């Protein structure tokens, strides 16, 4: 330690509060391991000490440590300001007495400040010890991320000039994390650069609550159910380190990480492997041939052991308290199938900020949870399915998988993600969970959805696949959605028809054969609906307004009507004509005519004018159809 008052580079300030005296010697021992780089040590503590504690201070003072004693009523921000003001070093490293310095890398961090004058703050990773042991790998610096949450520990290396430029720590903010956060934000405002040192600089002691027996606290930790964090990856080396770091920074104590890599060809797998050696949290990495996103998610699920599943996509982030808050709600009711929360959408870079499609996503999907008519902390999923806004924009009001916590046992009952779907794969799963279980909601931002031009959502928009026809087709036709009211399924049919008709008419150069085939199938299904209406009383249960829209869209699609009938369609149309010809009951013939109106035909047949009532709203369509001349229809008096 520098005692001859030559130039002082590094001052370490040890803040020793009353409940940390028992750890002071351990802390100072780690400081003394790096006296070749530490020029000055200040111990900031209380004026009101016991005789033994005063003896300790006298001992340290004799060794050259500077003792700073303050009134107990001063806040930590005040104590730090007064101590830093007294310090002579041009670099400052604050240290709480319960923690320790990693002497192996401190000199390397100082060298960076010496050689890069634009860098004002260096922060490193943190190794927890005591009642909880793990490594917190912090993300590389991002101003956007710092605006969302503080991820920089007080025990970081910074220039004294930074402290002066910021006007010190704000003594008007009493909360420790808040005044630290404001200090770092002030450094950004003063144009100082930050540097993430990718090694452990701080050992942080975890102390359980005072007055509670240690064995009791260990029992409480064991009571936390295991949460499996599943990360499906594919060529995500740009983001995966930050994503995993946000998991390692969780306040929730019992986690496992399952990484399912879908055949990445970049450095994704190599980056993940570096984390396996840095943390006590179990990180299982599975690499396999490409399966696609949905099947890769299901693969990760198959490897999970936790009571709950928490998905995190490779380009998203979690707030430190995310899993804690979600599990807190899930544990209140065993019938809860999923818990979700709002997420914040943000751009990853300037390219994303100027992309019109991403800007549109940002503007339209920022607060999707607010689209629910009524959202409660815990409610039956059936209540949400009855929401009149269910299929109104935005259709996915839950959010992406990174926003959701799911009870694992329910996957075995309802299945996982459907790989046959292209878009809205997550919404399909959310709806199936809502149809069978309760839903929990935490009203605070707990995750971050980052926008960039390489993500699946962006690619689907660019390829005109942002509306998934298969999803809506599944909702209206698949028996798995038996729990939905018929009106909701008819609305899904209507959305499917509108979009399918649009793609067929305006994207004829792209997969027009598939669109035409789907339209033929839909036309057949609608025709067969009318064929089931063979009894007069059936028409008293009028088709929904959504079904009428579907029918009219098919009637008015001239391009579809101009398409030559396939062989099977010719047989079907002929059977309809034969039914009309051979039937004497007009009510029976009415359903056939409504079906026949969907197809082009030149056959002449007659129908008496005592035709029974056509469903309200469709009689005009029948008259228009007669006028079109597709059929040479003669009405007998």
Short mmCIF file of N, CA, C and O in Angstrom, two decimals, residues 444-536:
data_model
loop_
_atom_site.label_atom_id
_atom_site.label_comp_id
_atom_site.label_asym_id
_atom_site.label_seq_id
_atom_site.Cartn_x
_atom_site.Cartn_y
_atom_site.Cartn_z
N UNK A 444 -46.62 -6.61 -14.04
CA UNK A 444 -45.37 -5.85 -14.11
C UNK A 444 -44.50 -6.42 -15.23
O UNK A 444 -44.57 -7.61 -15.54
N UNK A 445 -43.70 -5.57 -15.83
CA UNK A 445 -42.83 -6.01 -16.93
C UNK A 445 -41.75 -6.93 -16.38
O UNK A 445 -40.95 -6.53 -15.52
N UNK A 446 -41.71 -8.17 -16.87
CA UNK A 446 -40.75 -9.15 -16.37
C UNK A 446 -39.86 -9.74 -17.46
O UNK A 446 -39.00 -10.57 -17.18
N UNK A 447 -40.08 -9.32 -18.70
CA UNK A 447 -39.24 -9.82 -19.79
C UNK A 447 -39.15 -8.77 -20.89
O UNK A 447 -39.93 -7.81 -20.92
N UNK A 448 -38.20 -9.00 -21.80
CA UNK A 448 -37.92 -8.02 -22.86
C UNK A 448 -37.84 -8.76 -24.20
O UNK A 448 -37.05 -9.68 -24.37
N UNK A 449 -38.68 -8.31 -25.13
CA UNK A 449 -38.77 -8.89 -26.47
C UNK A 449 -38.00 -7.97 -27.40
O UNK A 449 -38.42 -6.84 -27.66
N UNK A 450 -36.87 -8.45 -27.92
CA UNK A 450 -35.98 -7.60 -28.69
C UNK A 450 -36.22 -7.78 -30.19
O UNK A 450 -36.24 -8.90 -30.70
N UNK A 451 -36.37 -6.66 -30.87
CA UNK A 451 -36.67 -6.67 -32.29
C UNK A 451 -35.40 -6.58 -33.12
O UNK A 451 -34.54 -5.73 -32.88
N UNK A 452 -35.29 -7.44 -34.12
CA UNK A 452 -34.18 -7.39 -35.07
C UNK A 452 -34.62 -8.06 -36.37
O UNK A 452 -35.66 -8.73 -36.43
N UNK A 453 -33.84 -7.89 -37.40
CA UNK A 453 -34.26 -8.32 -38.74
C UNK A 453 -34.02 -9.80 -39.02
O UNK A 453 -34.31 -10.28 -40.12
N UNK A 454 -33.52 -10.56 -38.05
CA UNK A 454 -33.25 -11.98 -38.27
C UNK A 454 -34.22 -12.88 -37.53
O UNK A 454 -34.09 -14.11 -37.63
N UNK A 455 -35.18 -12.32 -36.81
CA UNK A 455 -36.08 -13.16 -36.03
C UNK A 455 -37.23 -13.69 -36.89
O UNK A 455 -37.54 -13.17 -37.95
N UNK A 456 -37.85 -14.76 -36.39
CA UNK A 456 -38.89 -15.46 -37.13
C UNK A 456 -40.07 -14.55 -37.46
O UNK A 456 -40.61 -14.59 -38.57
N UNK A 457 -40.48 -13.72 -36.51
CA UNK A 457 -41.62 -12.83 -36.74
C UNK A 457 -41.36 -11.93 -37.94
O UNK A 457 -42.23 -11.74 -38.80
N UNK A 458 -40.17 -11.36 -38.00
CA UNK A 458 -39.82 -10.45 -39.10
C UNK A 458 -39.81 -11.20 -40.42
O UNK A 458 -40.30 -10.71 -41.44
N UNK A 459 -39.25 -12.39 -40.43
CA UNK A 459 -39.17 -13.17 -41.66
C UNK A 459 -40.58 -13.51 -42.17
O UNK A 459 -40.83 -13.48 -43.37
N UNK A 460 -41.48 -13.85 -41.28
CA UNK A 460 -42.84 -14.17 -41.69
C UNK A 460 -43.54 -12.97 -42.32
O UNK A 460 -44.29 -13.10 -43.29
N UNK A 461 -43.31 -11.79 -41.75
CA UNK A 461 -43.89 -10.57 -42.33
C UNK A 461 -43.33 -10.33 -43.73
O UNK A 461 -44.06 -10.03 -44.67
N UNK A 462 -42.03 -10.48 -43.86
CA UNK A 462 -41.39 -10.25 -45.16
C UNK A 462 -41.87 -11.22 -46.22
O UNK A 462 -41.92 -10.90 -47.40
N UNK A 463 -42.24 -12.45 -45.80
CA UNK A 463 -42.66 -13.48 -46.74
C UNK A 463 -44.19 -13.58 -46.84
O UNK A 463 -44.72 -14.56 -47.35
N UNK A 464 -44.89 -12.56 -46.29
CA UNK A 464 -46.36 -12.53 -46.33
C UNK A 464 -46.97 -13.74 -45.64
O UNK A 464 -48.00 -14.27 -46.06
N UNK A 465 -46.33 -14.20 -44.55
CA UNK A 465 -46.84 -15.34 -43.81
C UNK A 465 -47.20 -14.98 -42.38
O UNK A 465 -47.31 -15.84 -41.52
N UNK A 466 -47.38 -13.68 -42.13
CA UNK A 466 -47.65 -13.24 -40.76
C UNK A 466 -49.03 -13.67 -40.28
O UNK A 466 -49.29 -13.71 -39.09
N UNK A 467 -49.96 -13.95 -41.21
CA UNK A 467 -51.26 -14.48 -40.84
C UNK A 467 -51.25 -15.97 -41.14
O UNK A 467 -51.12 -16.37 -42.30
N UNK A 468 -51.38 -16.80 -40.14
CA UNK A 468 -51.27 -18.23 -40.33
C UNK A 468 -52.64 -18.82 -40.62
O UNK A 468 -53.47 -18.96 -39.74
N UNK A 469 -52.86 -19.19 -41.88
CA UNK A 469 -54.13 -19.78 -42.28
C UNK A 469 -54.37 -21.09 -41.54
O UNK A 469 -55.51 -21.40 -41.15
N UNK A 470 -53.31 -21.85 -41.31
CA UNK A 470 -53.46 -23.15 -40.67
C UNK A 470 -53.95 -23.01 -39.24
O UNK A 470 -54.67 -23.88 -38.73
N UNK A 471 -53.54 -21.93 -38.58
CA UNK A 471 -54.01 -21.72 -37.21
C UNK A 471 -55.52 -21.55 -37.17
O UNK A 471 -56.22 -22.21 -36.40
N UNK A 472 -56.05 -20.64 -38.00
CA UNK A 472 -57.49 -20.39 -38.00
C UNK A 472 -58.26 -21.62 -38.47
O UNK A 472 -59.35 -21.92 -37.98
N UNK A 473 -57.69 -22.33 -39.42
CA UNK A 473 -58.33 -23.56 -39.89
C UNK A 473 -58.42 -24.58 -38.76
O UNK A 473 -59.44 -25.26 -38.59
N UNK A 474 -57.36 -24.67 -37.95
CA UNK A 474 -57.36 -25.60 -36.84
C UNK A 474 -58.40 -25.21 -35.80
O UNK A 474 -59.11 -26.08 -35.26
N UNK A 475 -58.52 -23.91 -35.51
CA UNK A 475 -59.46 -23.46 -34.49
C UNK A 475 -60.90 -23.81 -34.87
O UNK A 475 -61.69 -24.26 -34.03
N UNK A 476 -61.27 -23.64 -36.15
CA UNK A 476 -62.67 -23.86 -36.51
C UNK A 476 -62.98 -25.33 -36.80
O UNK A 476 -64.13 -25.76 -36.71
N UNK A 477 -61.96 -26.13 -37.13
CA UNK A 477 -62.26 -27.48 -37.58
C UNK A 477 -61.75 -28.60 -36.69
O UNK A 477 -62.29 -29.71 -36.71
N UNK A 478 -60.71 -28.35 -35.89
CA UNK A 478 -60.09 -29.44 -35.14
C UNK A 478 -60.88 -29.73 -33.86
O UNK A 478 -61.24 -28.81 -33.12
N UNK A 479 -61.12 -31.01 -33.55
CA UNK A 479 -61.89 -31.36 -32.34
C UNK A 479 -61.20 -30.95 -31.03
O UNK A 479 -61.87 -30.89 -30.00
N UNK A 480 -59.89 -30.66 -31.07
CA UNK A 480 -59.20 -30.25 -29.84
C UNK A 480 -59.76 -28.95 -29.30
O UNK A 480 -59.64 -28.63 -28.11
N UNK A 481 -60.44 -28.16 -30.19
CA UNK A 481 -61.03 -26.89 -29.77
C UNK A 481 -62.53 -27.02 -29.47
O UNK A 481 -63.28 -26.06 -29.61
N UNK A 482 -62.93 -28.19 -29.01
CA UNK A 482 -64.34 -28.43 -28.69
C UNK A 482 -64.86 -27.50 -27.62
O UNK A 482 -66.07 -27.25 -27.52
N UNK A 483 -63.96 -26.97 -26.78
CA UNK A 483 -64.38 -26.14 -25.66
C UNK A 483 -64.78 -24.72 -26.09
O UNK A 483 -65.36 -23.97 -25.30
N UNK A 484 -64.47 -24.34 -27.32
CA UNK A 484 -64.79 -22.99 -27.78
C UNK A 484 -66.26 -22.90 -28.19
O UNK A 484 -66.79 -23.82 -28.82
N UNK A 485 -66.94 -21.80 -27.89
CA UNK A 485 -68.32 -21.61 -28.37
C UNK A 485 -68.35 -21.61 -29.89
O UNK A 485 -67.39 -21.23 -30.56
N UNK A 486 -69.48 -22.04 -30.46
CA UNK A 486 -69.59 -22.13 -31.93
C UNK A 486 -69.39 -20.76 -32.57
O UNK A 486 -68.84 -20.67 -33.68
N UNK A 487 -69.80 -19.69 -31.89
CA UNK A 487 -69.63 -18.35 -32.46
C UNK A 487 -68.15 -17.99 -32.61
O UNK A 487 -67.74 -17.33 -33.58
N UNK A 488 -67.33 -18.44 -31.65
CA UNK A 488 -65.89 -18.17 -31.72
C UNK A 488 -65.27 -18.97 -32.85
O UNK A 488 -64.43 -18.46 -33.62
N UNK A 489 -65.68 -20.22 -33.01
CA UNK A 489 -65.12 -21.05 -34.08
C UNK A 489 -65.57 -20.53 -35.45
O UNK A 489 -64.81 -20.58 -36.42
N UNK A 490 -66.81 -20.02 -35.52
CA UNK A 490 -67.27 -19.43 -36.78
C UNK A 490 -66.48 -18.17 -37.11
O UNK A 490 -66.21 -17.89 -38.29
N UNK A 491 -66.10 -17.40 -36.08
CA UNK A 491 -65.28 -16.21 -36.35
C UNK A 491 -63.92 -16.62 -36.88
O UNK A 491 -63.38 -15.99 -37.80
N UNK A 492 -63.35 -17.70 -36.33
CA UNK A 492 -62.08 -18.21 -36.85
C UNK A 492 -62.23 -18.64 -38.30
O UNK A 492 -61.35 -18.38 -39.14
N UNK A 493 -63.36 -19.29 -38.62
CA UNK A 493 -63.63 -19.68 -40.01
C UNK A 493 -63.71 -18.46 -40.92
O UNK A 493 -63.19 -18.46 -42.03
N UNK A 494 -64.34 -17.40 -40.42
CA UNK A 494 -64.48 -16.18 -41.20
C UNK A 494 -63.11 -15.55 -41.47
O UNK A 494 -62.82 -15.15 -42.60
N UNK A 495 -62.26 -15.45 -40.44
CA UNK A 495 -60.92 -14.89 -40.61
C UNK A 495 -60.12 -15.73 -41.61
O UNK A 495 -59.42 -15.20 -42.48
N UNK A 496 -60.23 -17.03 -41.47
CA UNK A 496 -59.54 -17.95 -42.39
C UNK A 496 -59.98 -17.70 -43.82
O UNK A 496 -59.15 -17.59 -44.74
N UNK A 497 -61.29 -17.58 -44.03
CA UNK A 497 -61.83 -17.39 -45.39
C UNK A 497 -61.38 -16.06 -45.99
O UNK A 497 -60.97 -15.99 -47.15
N UNK A 498 -61.47 -14.99 -45.19
CA UNK A 498 -61.08 -13.66 -45.68
C UNK A 498 -59.63 -13.67 -46.13
O UNK A 498 -59.29 -13.17 -47.22
N UNK A 499 -58.76 -14.23 -45.32
CA UNK A 499 -57.34 -14.22 -45.66
C UNK A 499 -57.01 -15.18 -46.80
O UNK A 499 -56.19 -14.86 -47.67
N UNK A 500 -57.63 -16.34 -46.79
CA UNK A 500 -57.39 -17.30 -47.87
C UNK A 500 -57.85 -16.71 -49.20
O UNK A 500 -57.14 -16.81 -50.22
N UNK A 501 -59.00 -16.09 -49.21
CA UNK A 501 -59.53 -15.47 -50.42
C UNK A 501 -58.59 -14.35 -50.91
O UNK A 501 -58.31 -14.21 -52.10
N UNK A 502 -58.06 -13.58 -49.95
CA UNK A 502 -57.13 -12.49 -50.28
C UNK A 502 -55.85 -13.04 -50.91
O UNK A 502 -55.38 -12.53 -51.94
N UNK A 503 -55.28 -14.06 -50.30
CA UNK A 503 -54.04 -14.63 -50.82
C UNK A 503 -54.26 -15.24 -52.21
O UNK A 503 -53.40 -15.12 -53.09
N UNK A 504 -55.39 -15.88 -52.39
CA UNK A 504 -55.69 -16.50 -53.69
C UNK A 504 -55.81 -15.44 -54.79
O UNK A 504 -55.31 -15.61 -55.90
N UNK A 505 -56.46 -14.31 -54.47
CA UNK A 505 -56.71 -13.29 -55.48
C UNK A 505 -55.50 -12.41 -55.77
O UNK A 505 -55.29 -11.98 -56.91
N UNK A 506 -54.67 -12.14 -54.74
CA UNK A 506 -53.62 -11.13 -54.89
C UNK A 506 -52.20 -11.67 -54.84
O UNK A 506 -51.24 -10.92 -55.03
N UNK A 507 -52.07 -12.95 -54.54
CA UNK A 507 -50.72 -13.53 -54.51
C UNK A 507 -50.71 -14.78 -55.38
O UNK A 507 -50.22 -15.83 -54.99
N UNK A 508 -51.26 -14.63 -56.57
CA UNK A 508 -51.41 -15.78 -57.46
C UNK A 508 -50.06 -16.35 -57.90
O UNK A 508 -49.97 -17.50 -58.31
N UNK A 509 -49.03 -15.54 -57.83
CA UNK A 509 -47.71 -16.01 -58.26
C UNK A 509 -47.00 -16.81 -57.17
O UNK A 509 -45.96 -17.40 -57.39
N UNK A 510 -47.57 -16.80 -55.95
CA UNK A 510 -46.93 -17.46 -54.82
C UNK A 510 -47.87 -18.54 -54.28
O UNK A 510 -48.87 -18.24 -53.62
N UNK A 511 -47.54 -19.77 -54.55
CA UNK A 511 -48.30 -20.90 -53.99
C UNK A 511 -49.78 -20.81 -54.31
O UNK A 511 -50.61 -21.18 -53.49
N UNK A 512 -50.15 -20.29 -55.49
CA UNK A 512 -51.56 -20.15 -55.81
C UNK A 512 -52.25 -21.51 -55.85
O UNK A 512 -53.44 -21.63 -55.57
N UNK A 513 -51.51 -22.56 -56.22
CA UNK A 513 -52.09 -23.89 -56.25
C UNK A 513 -52.58 -24.32 -54.89
O UNK A 513 -53.67 -24.90 -54.75
N UNK A 514 -51.78 -24.03 -53.86
CA UNK A 514 -52.17 -24.37 -52.49
C UNK A 514 -53.39 -23.58 -52.07
O UNK A 514 -54.33 -24.13 -51.46
N UNK A 515 -53.41 -22.28 -52.38
CA UNK A 515 -54.56 -21.46 -52.01
C UNK A 515 -55.82 -21.94 -52.71
O UNK A 515 -56.90 -22.01 -52.12
N UNK A 516 -55.72 -22.30 -53.99
CA UNK A 516 -56.87 -22.79 -54.74
C UNK A 516 -57.37 -24.11 -54.15
O UNK A 516 -58.58 -24.32 -53.98
N UNK A 517 -56.44 -24.97 -53.81
CA UNK A 517 -56.81 -26.26 -53.23
C UNK A 517 -57.55 -26.05 -51.91
O UNK A 517 -58.56 -26.72 -51.63
N UNK A 518 -57.05 -25.12 -51.10
CA UNK A 518 -57.71 -24.84 -49.82
C UNK A 518 -59.10 -24.24 -50.02
O UNK A 518 -60.03 -24.52 -49.26
N UNK A 519 -59.22 -23.38 -51.03
CA UNK A 519 -60.53 -22.79 -51.32
C UNK A 519 -61.52 -23.85 -51.80
O UNK A 519 -62.71 -23.83 -51.43
N UNK A 520 -61.07 -24.77 -52.61
CA UNK A 520 -61.94 -25.86 -53.05
C UNK A 520 -62.43 -26.68 -51.84
O UNK A 520 -63.60 -27.03 -51.75
N UNK A 521 -61.50 -26.97 -50.94
CA UNK A 521 -61.86 -27.74 -49.75
C UNK A 521 -62.86 -26.98 -48.89
O UNK A 521 -63.84 -27.55 -48.39
N UNK A 522 -62.62 -25.67 -48.72
CA UNK A 522 -63.52 -24.85 -47.92
C UNK A 522 -64.90 -24.80 -48.56
O UNK A 522 -65.93 -24.91 -47.87
N UNK A 523 -64.95 -24.61 -49.86
CA UNK A 523 -66.24 -24.57 -50.56
C UNK A 523 -67.02 -25.87 -50.34
O UNK A 523 -68.23 -25.85 -50.11
N UNK A 524 -66.34 -26.98 -50.39
CA UNK A 524 -66.99 -28.28 -50.17
C UNK A 524 -67.54 -28.38 -48.74
O UNK A 524 -68.66 -28.85 -48.52
N UNK A 525 -66.75 -27.89 -47.75
CA UNK A 525 -67.20 -27.94 -46.36
C UNK A 525 -68.45 -27.09 -46.15
O UNK A 525 -69.38 -27.48 -45.42
N UNK A 526 -68.47 -25.88 -46.76
CA UNK A 526 -69.63 -25.01 -46.62
C UNK A 526 -70.85 -25.62 -47.31
O UNK A 526 -71.96 -25.57 -46.80
N UNK A 527 -70.62 -26.20 -48.48
CA UNK A 527 -71.73 -26.86 -49.18
C UNK A 527 -72.31 -27.99 -48.35
O UNK A 527 -73.54 -28.15 -48.25
N UNK A 528 -71.45 -28.77 -47.72
CA UNK A 528 -71.93 -29.89 -46.91
C UNK A 528 -72.64 -29.40 -45.66
O UNK A 528 -73.52 -30.11 -45.13
N UNK A 529 -72.31 -28.22 -45.20
CA UNK A 529 -73.06 -27.64 -44.08
C UNK A 529 -74.52 -27.48 -44.47
O UNK A 529 -75.43 -27.82 -43.70
N UNK A 530 -74.77 -26.94 -45.68
CA UNK A 530 -76.16 -26.75 -46.11
C UNK A 530 -76.87 -28.07 -46.33
O UNK A 530 -78.07 -28.19 -46.10
N UNK A 531 -76.15 -29.08 -46.76
CA UNK A 531 -76.77 -30.38 -47.00
C UNK A 531 -77.29 -31.01 -45.70
O UNK A 531 -78.19 -31.84 -45.73
N UNK A 532 -76.70 -30.60 -44.59
CA UNK A 532 -77.17 -31.13 -43.31
C UNK A 532 -78.47 -30.48 -42.87
O UNK A 532 -79.14 -30.97 -41.96
N UNK A 533 -78.81 -29.36 -43.49
CA UNK A 533 -80.02 -28.64 -43.13
C UNK A 533 -81.20 -29.23 -43.92
O UNK A 533 -81.78 -28.59 -44.80
N UNK A 534 -81.57 -30.47 -43.64
CA UNK A 534 -82.58 -31.16 -44.43
C UNK A 534 -83.98 -31.04 -43.86
O UNK A 534 -84.94 -31.40 -44.52
N UNK A 535 -84.11 -30.56 -42.64
CA UNK A 535 -85.42 -30.45 -42.02
C UNK A 535 -85.76 -28.98 -41.84
O UNK A 535 -84.89 -28.17 -41.54
N UNK A 536 -87.04 -28.62 -42.00
CA UNK A 536 -87.43 -27.22 -41.88
C UNK A 536 -87.03 -26.60 -40.56
O UNK A 536 -86.61 -25.44 -40.50
#
